[in-house]
Short mmCIF file of C-alpha atoms in Angstrom, two decimals:
data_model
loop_
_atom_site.label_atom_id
_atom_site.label_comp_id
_atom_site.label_asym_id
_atom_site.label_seq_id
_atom_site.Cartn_x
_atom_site.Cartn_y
_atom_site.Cartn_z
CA UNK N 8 -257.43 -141.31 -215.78
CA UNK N 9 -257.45 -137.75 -214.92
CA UNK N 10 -255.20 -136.09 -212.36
CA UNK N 11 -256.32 -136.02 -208.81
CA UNK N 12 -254.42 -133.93 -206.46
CA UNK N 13 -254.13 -135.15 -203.24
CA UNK N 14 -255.62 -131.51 -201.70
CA UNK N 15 -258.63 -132.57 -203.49
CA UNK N 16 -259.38 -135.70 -201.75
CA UNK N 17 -262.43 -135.49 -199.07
CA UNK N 18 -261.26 -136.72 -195.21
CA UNK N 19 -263.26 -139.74 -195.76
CA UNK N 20 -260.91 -140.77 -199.52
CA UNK N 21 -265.03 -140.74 -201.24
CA UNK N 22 -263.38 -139.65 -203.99
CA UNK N 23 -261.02 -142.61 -204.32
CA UNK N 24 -261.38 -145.11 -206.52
CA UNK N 25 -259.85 -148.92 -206.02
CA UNK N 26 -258.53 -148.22 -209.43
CA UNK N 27 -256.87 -144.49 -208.95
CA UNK N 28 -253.32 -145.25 -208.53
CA UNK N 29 -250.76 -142.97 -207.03
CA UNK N 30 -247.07 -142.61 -207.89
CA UNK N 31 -244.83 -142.12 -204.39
CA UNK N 32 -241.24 -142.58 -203.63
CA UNK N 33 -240.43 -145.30 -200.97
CA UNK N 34 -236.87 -145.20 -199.47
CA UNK N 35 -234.88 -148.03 -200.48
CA UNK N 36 -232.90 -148.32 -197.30
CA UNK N 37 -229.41 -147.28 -198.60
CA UNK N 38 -230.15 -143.15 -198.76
CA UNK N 39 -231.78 -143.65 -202.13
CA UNK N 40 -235.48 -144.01 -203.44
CA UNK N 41 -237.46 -146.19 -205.81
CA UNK N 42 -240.66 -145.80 -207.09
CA UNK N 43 -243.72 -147.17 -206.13
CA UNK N 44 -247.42 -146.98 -207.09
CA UNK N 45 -250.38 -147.43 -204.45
CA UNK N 46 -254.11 -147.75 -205.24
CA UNK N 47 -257.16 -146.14 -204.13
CA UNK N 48 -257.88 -149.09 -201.85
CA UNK N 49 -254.52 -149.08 -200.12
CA UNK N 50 -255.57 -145.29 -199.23
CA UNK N 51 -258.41 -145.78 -198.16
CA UNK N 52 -257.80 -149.27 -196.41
CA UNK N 53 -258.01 -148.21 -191.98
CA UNK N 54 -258.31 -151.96 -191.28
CA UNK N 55 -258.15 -152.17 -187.38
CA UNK N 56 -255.93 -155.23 -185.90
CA UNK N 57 -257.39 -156.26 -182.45
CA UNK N 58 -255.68 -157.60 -179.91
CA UNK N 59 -256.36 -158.67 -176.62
CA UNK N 60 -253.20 -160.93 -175.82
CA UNK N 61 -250.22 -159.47 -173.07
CA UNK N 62 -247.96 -160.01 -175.52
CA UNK N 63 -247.88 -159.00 -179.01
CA UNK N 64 -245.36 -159.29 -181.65
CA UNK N 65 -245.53 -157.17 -184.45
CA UNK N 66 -245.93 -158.13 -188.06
CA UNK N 67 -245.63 -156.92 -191.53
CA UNK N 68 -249.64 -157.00 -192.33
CA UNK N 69 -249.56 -154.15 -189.54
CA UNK N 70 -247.44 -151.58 -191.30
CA UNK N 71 -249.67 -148.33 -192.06
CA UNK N 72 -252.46 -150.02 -189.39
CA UNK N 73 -253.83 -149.48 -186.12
CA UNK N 74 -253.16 -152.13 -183.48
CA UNK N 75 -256.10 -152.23 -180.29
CA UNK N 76 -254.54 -153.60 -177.87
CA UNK N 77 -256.97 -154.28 -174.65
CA UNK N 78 -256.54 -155.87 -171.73
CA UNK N 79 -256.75 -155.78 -168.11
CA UNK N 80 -253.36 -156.44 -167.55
CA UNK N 81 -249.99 -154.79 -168.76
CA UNK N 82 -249.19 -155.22 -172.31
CA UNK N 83 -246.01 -155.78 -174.54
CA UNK N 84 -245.98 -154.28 -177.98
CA UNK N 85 -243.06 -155.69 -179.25
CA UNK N 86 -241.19 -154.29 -182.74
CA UNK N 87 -239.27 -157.09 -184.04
CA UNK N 88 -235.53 -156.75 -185.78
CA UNK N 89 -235.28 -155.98 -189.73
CA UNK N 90 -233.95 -159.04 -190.03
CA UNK N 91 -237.20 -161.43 -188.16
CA UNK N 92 -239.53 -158.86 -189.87
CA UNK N 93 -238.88 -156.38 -192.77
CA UNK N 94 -240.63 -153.43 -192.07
CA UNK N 95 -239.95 -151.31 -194.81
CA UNK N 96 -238.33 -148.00 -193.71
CA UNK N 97 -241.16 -145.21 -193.42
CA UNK N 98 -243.46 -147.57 -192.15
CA UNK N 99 -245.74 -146.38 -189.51
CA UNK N 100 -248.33 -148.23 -186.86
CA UNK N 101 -250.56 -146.65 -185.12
CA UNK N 102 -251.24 -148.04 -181.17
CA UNK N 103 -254.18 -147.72 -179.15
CA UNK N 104 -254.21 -148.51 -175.40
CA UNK N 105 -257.88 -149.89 -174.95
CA UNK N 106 -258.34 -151.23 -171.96
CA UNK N 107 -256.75 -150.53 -168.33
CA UNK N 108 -253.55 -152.86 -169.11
CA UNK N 109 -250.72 -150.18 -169.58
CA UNK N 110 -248.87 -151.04 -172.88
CA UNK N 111 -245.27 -150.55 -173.44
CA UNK N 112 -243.60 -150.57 -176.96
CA UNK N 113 -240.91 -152.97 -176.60
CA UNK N 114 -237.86 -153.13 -179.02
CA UNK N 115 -236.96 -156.28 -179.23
CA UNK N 116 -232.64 -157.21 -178.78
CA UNK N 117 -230.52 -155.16 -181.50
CA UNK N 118 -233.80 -152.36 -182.03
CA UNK N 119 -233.53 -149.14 -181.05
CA UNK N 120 -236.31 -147.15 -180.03
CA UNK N 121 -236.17 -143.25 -179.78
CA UNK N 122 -238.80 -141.31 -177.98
CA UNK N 123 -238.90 -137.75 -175.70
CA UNK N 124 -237.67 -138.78 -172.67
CA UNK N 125 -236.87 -142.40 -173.04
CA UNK N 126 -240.88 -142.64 -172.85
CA UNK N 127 -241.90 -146.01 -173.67
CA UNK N 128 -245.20 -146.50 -172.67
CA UNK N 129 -248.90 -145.31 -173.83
CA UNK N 130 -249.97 -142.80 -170.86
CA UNK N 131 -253.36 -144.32 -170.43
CA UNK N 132 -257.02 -146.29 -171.87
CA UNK N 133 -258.01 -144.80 -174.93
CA UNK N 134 -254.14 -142.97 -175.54
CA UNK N 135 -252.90 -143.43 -178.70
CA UNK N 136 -249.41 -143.41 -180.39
CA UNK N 137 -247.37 -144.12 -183.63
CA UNK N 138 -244.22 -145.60 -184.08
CA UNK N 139 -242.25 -144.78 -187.34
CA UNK N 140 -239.44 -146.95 -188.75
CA UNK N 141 -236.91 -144.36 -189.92
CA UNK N 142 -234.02 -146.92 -190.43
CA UNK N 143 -233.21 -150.93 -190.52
CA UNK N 144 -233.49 -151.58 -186.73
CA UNK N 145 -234.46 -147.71 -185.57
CA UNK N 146 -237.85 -146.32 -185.07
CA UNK N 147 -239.29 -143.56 -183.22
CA UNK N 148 -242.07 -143.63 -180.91
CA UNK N 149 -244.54 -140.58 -180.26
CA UNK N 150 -248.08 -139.42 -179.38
CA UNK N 151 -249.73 -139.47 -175.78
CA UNK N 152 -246.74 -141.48 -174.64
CA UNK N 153 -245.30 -141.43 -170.65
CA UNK N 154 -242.40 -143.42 -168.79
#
């Protein structure tokens, strides 16, 4: 297979094939990395998890998603502990706010949560934010984000 840098790549990954595999390095969660391959169909992969609940709990099949979450009413997005769900550390999921329910990222007991300002809540419909697991029970929460 010939090289492929990722500069070359078009914004829609039409280049990618589900074979192409890329060589990245993953933090192992102690300060060091390990190596890990993905595949053309991981990159390319912008499956879209809809939810319409008040309440939803995070899980793994969400790392490097985006979560819809729509509703009239308020809604919890709720990151669970390393230890109830092991995000690995670099993961990042993507929230959208898409109805009128405000939704708040909630950090469950023994997760800490680090924004600008303490902001914890997407600002409005249609806003959209990331949060980014930088360590075991720490993430950080940005994007069109308000208190």
């Amino acid at each position: 297979m010939a090289e492929i840098r990722i500069s070359q790549l078009t914004a829609k990954s039409s280049n990618l094939a589900s074979t192409d595999e890329f060589a990245i390095a993953e933090s192992d969660g102690a300060g060091g990395f390990v190596s890990k391959k993905i595949n053309g169909t991981q990159l390319k992969d912008s499956t879209l998890n809809a939810q319409t609940v008040t309440t939803y709990n995070l899980v793994l099949t969400d790392a490097h998603k985006t979560v819809t979450l729509t509703n009239g009413s308020a809604i919890d997005a709720r990151i669970p502990t390393n230890a109830g769900t092991a995000f690995p550390i670099g993961t990042r999921i993507e929230l959208i706010q898409g109805g009128a329910g405000q939704v708040t990222v909630a950090p469950t007991g023994g997760v800490t949560l680090n924004s600008s300002g303490g902001k914890t809540k997407l600002a409005a419909q249609y806003a959209v934010a990331t949060i980014l697991k930088v360590a075991t029970d720490t993430w950080y929460l940005f994007g069109d984000i308000t208190t």
